[in-house]
Amino acid sequence: MNKKLKIIGSYFLLFIESILLFIITMLIVSKFTVLNNNYVKNNLEKNGYYKDLYDEIITEMSYYTNQSGFEDSILENIFTLGELKYETNKFIENTYKGKSLTIDDSKMRERLTNNINEYIKNSGFKIVDQKEINKFIDTMSETYKDEITLMGYASKGANILTKITSYSNRLIIVIFVAIIILILLNHIVLKRKESGIVFFTASFIILFCNYYFRNNIDLNNLFVYSNLVSKIAKYMINNILSISIIISIVYIVLGLILCIIKKIKKSY
Amino acid sequence: MHNIIIEKLKVIVKQLAIAFFFTAFFIFLTLTITKTKIDKAINFINSFAIIQNNSKGTTKNIQINTVTKRLVEYPNFGDIWARIIINSADIESNVYHGDTLDLLKYGVGHHAGSYFPGEGGTILIAGHNSTRDFGRLPKTQIGDEIIIKAVYGTYKYKIYDYEIIEAKALNEKLEINDNKEILMVYTCYPVDTPGYKSKRYVIYASLVGDSNE
Amino acid sequence: MKKVMFLLVALFIGLVSVNAMTESELEAKLTKSYTVNGSTFKASDSQKVLIKRYLDQYEVSSSDADYISGKLDEAKNILQASGKGSFYDLSRADKDKIIALCADVSSNTSVKVTINKGKLVVYVPGTNDVFYQTPVNPVNGDIVQTNDNLTVAVAGIISVLGIAIAVRKLRANA
């Protein structure tokens, strides 16, 4: 009876360990991916986000140039790709820190003003209302800032991000300690050593989650805020799903190794 | 050696089977307890899973029902459905269904919340004050003709009034009614100064004739 | 027995005829205004045209009608609870709640909407074709489509769509 209770108790503890291993794996994956601003920046770089954003800003601005009697040529070289990348990265870093940020548009405004003055000089406009010009420049500035900051939508997630990061860090520590305790209980108190089950279970759960997610979410058609952001979101989600599959394979291998090690000891 | 391998395999199979059972049990528990929440979350995510189809060409075979005075089918948002011609000001442009800025870059826009020619209501068309579109709109006079060659028929209007209004007053001034077919065409004003315009030049025209193709 | 049945049927038809809505009554319901916190809200002329066009072209089920009607009540309750007389004066949190009603309607009914870079987009049901997209500026005279305008557009569309569909459902049942 005692032996049966030990076996049931051991399997119960193994079940809890498996779930905890699954959860801590997901938390660690999140910590190094979506909750990590360097991961996000690397993916932006890999997917040519900055160049696409540059083109997008110029396109959005061009809708206003036509409306205001200008030609698109006034938008030439008003900001560089390097400046845009710097501002975007600064914005991302601050978002992850939960801080707000003012985008520096001073150089852009100065160059745009120069371009406009040059255009007016060459085009022979008889009447120029400086208020209208200023309003146009303000509009361009708003467009520039809105495109980088995703119209403020990204900042809304900033507070949630920092909270999730801090909770997940604490949770990782707590779960890690819990797993150690459970392992010790199983090995020392209950004298049961079937740790392979833990890795196998965690791996199967990860694979199932992968399968369920891919089959229920229309990932290919996912649309978040804009086409540009959607492209990055899709790439990152696919990347994270791939990482989770690799981890599940590693867990299966670890599980197999633990099974083999266990048996080798017993046969001596 | 052979026995050791078999023993190892038995252990592996046993542990895999238990793991499989644990997984099934966990999935069963999770889906039972949180199925509605998961379904809600999935529906919510899938509600964003839509790709925009930004077609800019005419697509449908659009006809007007002359009895009900309504189009049988409407053009898609972003489709070209007519050409607007004002000979007195040398204006001729494609008319898009919708008046967002990205459409106005390519032609003039029909306000989606207004009626179509032949429906007996207010038609609102906007365009930039560039030379390609409505830059010469202020050159029109009362009595000038405006022709709208829609895919379902040609409609003629005669200008009876014009005014310059503040952009912010557009919503109040340009009322959409369904009791009389009035065409309102507007552009940013003044047309010959650069910069963001706070006024609009609006012309009003009434229906004088139509022919359904 | 037959006579009783006939009378019951006649009575039922009579009741149905009395409760059936006429075109002008339907029109009146569609143009109805709401008074919340001392301010009056109603659909703009353009919104009325869009709503009528949408409903004339596309079928909306009773359950969808109920759902959207419920969201309309939620939008009104949010406004009521805020004590404000204008959507523009709502707190950021309340504005976000109203915008969230949009996504809610989209994920739970055949009426598909999405928010593309701050602009509200309504789709033709069952397709990726756009039925309507809020313009950035020409008619409103505003420079940029801000979240404030979007909130008003969303609230306007939801409110009127909610009324229209709830009424249409009533008519279908009459």
mmCIF file of C-alpha atoms in Angstrom, chain B residues 40 43-44 47-48 50-54 60 70 72-74 76-77 97 99-102 104 110-116 119 124 126 167-168 170-171 174-178 186 196 200, chain C residues 27 45-47 49-50 52-53 56-58 67 100 103-104 106-108 112-116 119 121 123-124 127-144:
data_model
loop_
_atom_site.group_PDB
_atom_site.id
_atom_site.type_symbol
_atom_site.label_atom_id
_atom_site.label_comp_id
_atom_site.label_asym_id
_atom_site.label_seq_id
_atom_site.Cartn_x
_atom_site.Cartn_y
_atom_site.Cartn_z
ATOM 1 C CA LYS B 40 -13.126 34.229 -27.318
ATOM 2 C CA ASN B 43 -12.189 34.892 -32.332
ATOM 3 C CA PHE B 44 -10.769 38.188 -31.203
ATOM 4 C CA SER B 47 -11.204 39.367 -36.187
ATOM 5 C CA PHE B 48 -7.983 41.127 -37.135
ATOM 6 C CA ILE B 50 -8.251 40.390 -42.730
ATOM 7 C CA ILE B 51 -6.138 41.531 -45.655
ATOM 8 C CA GLN B 52 -7.216 44.727 -47.307
ATOM 9 C CA ASN B 53 -7.981 44.545 -50.987
ATOM 10 C CA ASN B 54 -7.035 47.953 -52.349
ATOM 11 C CA LYS B 60 -18.600 45.086 -61.007
ATOM 12 C CA ARG B 70 -30.978 52.833 -56.188
ATOM 13 C CA VAL B 72 -28.536 47.300 -57.842
ATOM 14 C CA GLU B 73 -24.919 46.787 -56.761
ATOM 15 C CA TYR B 74 -22.486 49.365 -55.476
ATOM 16 C CA ASN B 76 -16.248 48.617 -53.997
ATOM 17 C CA PHE B 77 -14.590 51.272 -51.910
ATOM 18 C CA HIS B 97 -15.688 55.544 -54.629
ATOM 19 C CA ASP B 99 -12.503 60.189 -50.597
ATOM 20 C CA THR B 100 -9.558 59.097 -48.476
ATOM 21 C CA LEU B 101 -6.279 60.853 -49.146
ATOM 22 C CA ASP B 102 -4.686 57.775 -50.667
ATOM 23 C CA LEU B 104 -7.297 61.445 -53.969
ATOM 24 C CA HIS B 110 -16.828 60.429 -54.168
ATOM 25 C CA HIS B 111 -17.836 60.659 -50.511
ATOM 26 C CA ALA B 112 -19.017 57.151 -49.637
ATOM 27 C CA GLY B 113 -21.708 58.518 -47.354
ATOM 28 C CA SER B 114 -23.410 60.427 -50.194
ATOM 29 C CA TYR B 115 -25.679 59.262 -53.004
ATOM 30 C CA PHE B 116 -24.827 58.220 -56.545
ATOM 31 C CA GLU B 119 -30.455 58.084 -56.836
ATOM 32 C CA LEU B 124 -20.445 64.865 -52.872
ATOM 33 C CA ALA B 126 -13.856 66.133 -53.650
ATOM 34 C CA ALA B 167 -12.887 73.427 -43.946
ATOM 35 C CA LYS B 168 -14.142 72.771 -40.431
ATOM 36 C CA LEU B 170 -17.856 71.271 -44.260
ATOM 37 C CA ASN B 171 -19.947 68.781 -42.272
ATOM 38 C CA LEU B 174 -22.631 70.159 -47.043
ATOM 39 C CA GLU B 175 -25.771 68.371 -45.955
ATOM 40 C CA ILE B 176 -26.594 65.026 -47.459
ATOM 41 C CA ASN B 177 -30.294 64.865 -48.370
ATOM 42 C CA ASP B 178 -32.343 62.364 -50.304
ATOM 43 C CA TYR B 186 -15.228 70.987 -53.799
ATOM 44 C CA TYR B 196 -2.266 73.514 -45.885
ATOM 45 C CA ARG B 200 -12.826 74.904 -49.425
ATOM 46 C CA GLU C 27 -36.985 55.634 -41.149
ATOM 47 C CA ASP C 45 -26.414 62.377 -42.769
ATOM 48 C CA SER C 46 -23.512 60.449 -44.279
ATOM 49 C CA GLN C 47 -23.711 57.775 -41.625
ATOM 50 C CA VAL C 49 -26.771 56.836 -45.979
ATOM 51 C CA LEU C 50 -24.043 54.299 -45.208
ATOM 52 C CA LYS C 52 -29.129 52.205 -45.013
ATOM 53 C CA ARG C 53 -26.927 51.119 -47.908
ATOM 54 C CA ASP C 56 -30.171 47.129 -47.928
ATOM 55 C CA GLN C 57 -27.324 45.136 -49.393
ATOM 56 C CA TYR C 58 -26.326 42.724 -46.660
ATOM 57 C CA TYR C 67 -25.289 41.393 -30.156
ATOM 58 C CA ALA C 100 -12.794 47.932 -28.229
ATOM 59 C CA ALA C 103 -13.304 44.768 -32.372
ATOM 60 C CA ASP C 104 -15.895 42.964 -30.276
ATOM 61 C CA SER C 106 -16.154 42.306 -35.599
ATOM 62 C CA SER C 107 -15.096 39.139 -33.802
ATOM 63 C CA ASN C 108 -18.612 38.081 -32.860
ATOM 64 C CA LYS C 112 -16.465 43.041 -39.978
ATOM 65 C CA VAL C 113 -14.516 46.088 -38.932
ATOM 66 C CA THR C 114 -10.859 46.682 -38.314
ATOM 67 C CA ILE C 115 -8.674 49.608 -37.391
ATOM 68 C CA ASN C 116 -5.930 50.288 -39.916
ATOM 69 C CA LYS C 119 -8.701 54.542 -39.492
ATOM 70 C CA VAL C 121 -12.510 50.155 -41.968
ATOM 71 C CA TYR C 123 -15.731 45.319 -44.809
ATOM 72 C CA VAL C 124 -18.264 43.772 -47.139
ATOM 73 C CA THR C 127 -15.023 39.252 -48.285
ATOM 74 C CA ASN C 128 -11.886 41.340 -48.041
ATOM 75 C CA ASP C 129 -13.512 44.176 -49.992
ATOM 76 C CA VAL C 130 -13.819 47.468 -48.183
ATOM 77 C CA PHE C 131 -17.359 48.776 -47.722
ATOM 78 C CA TYR C 132 -16.335 51.997 -46.040
ATOM 79 C CA GLN C 133 -13.226 53.598 -44.611
ATOM 80 C CA THR C 134 -13.177 56.767 -42.534
ATOM 81 C CA PRO C 135 -11.564 59.499 -44.576
ATOM 82 C CA VAL C 136 -8.542 61.232 -43.139
ATOM 83 C CA ASN C 137 -9.714 64.648 -43.746
ATOM 84 C CA PRO C 138 -11.400 66.248 -46.718
ATOM 85 C CA VAL C 139 -14.982 66.254 -45.456
ATOM 86 C CA ASN C 140 -14.163 66.770 -41.784
ATOM 87 C CA GLY C 141 -11.624 69.447 -42.475
ATOM 88 C CA ASP C 142 -9.273 67.919 -39.922
ATOM 89 C CA ILE C 143 -5.608 67.523 -40.594
ATOM 90 C CA VAL C 144 -5.068 64.039 -39.286
#
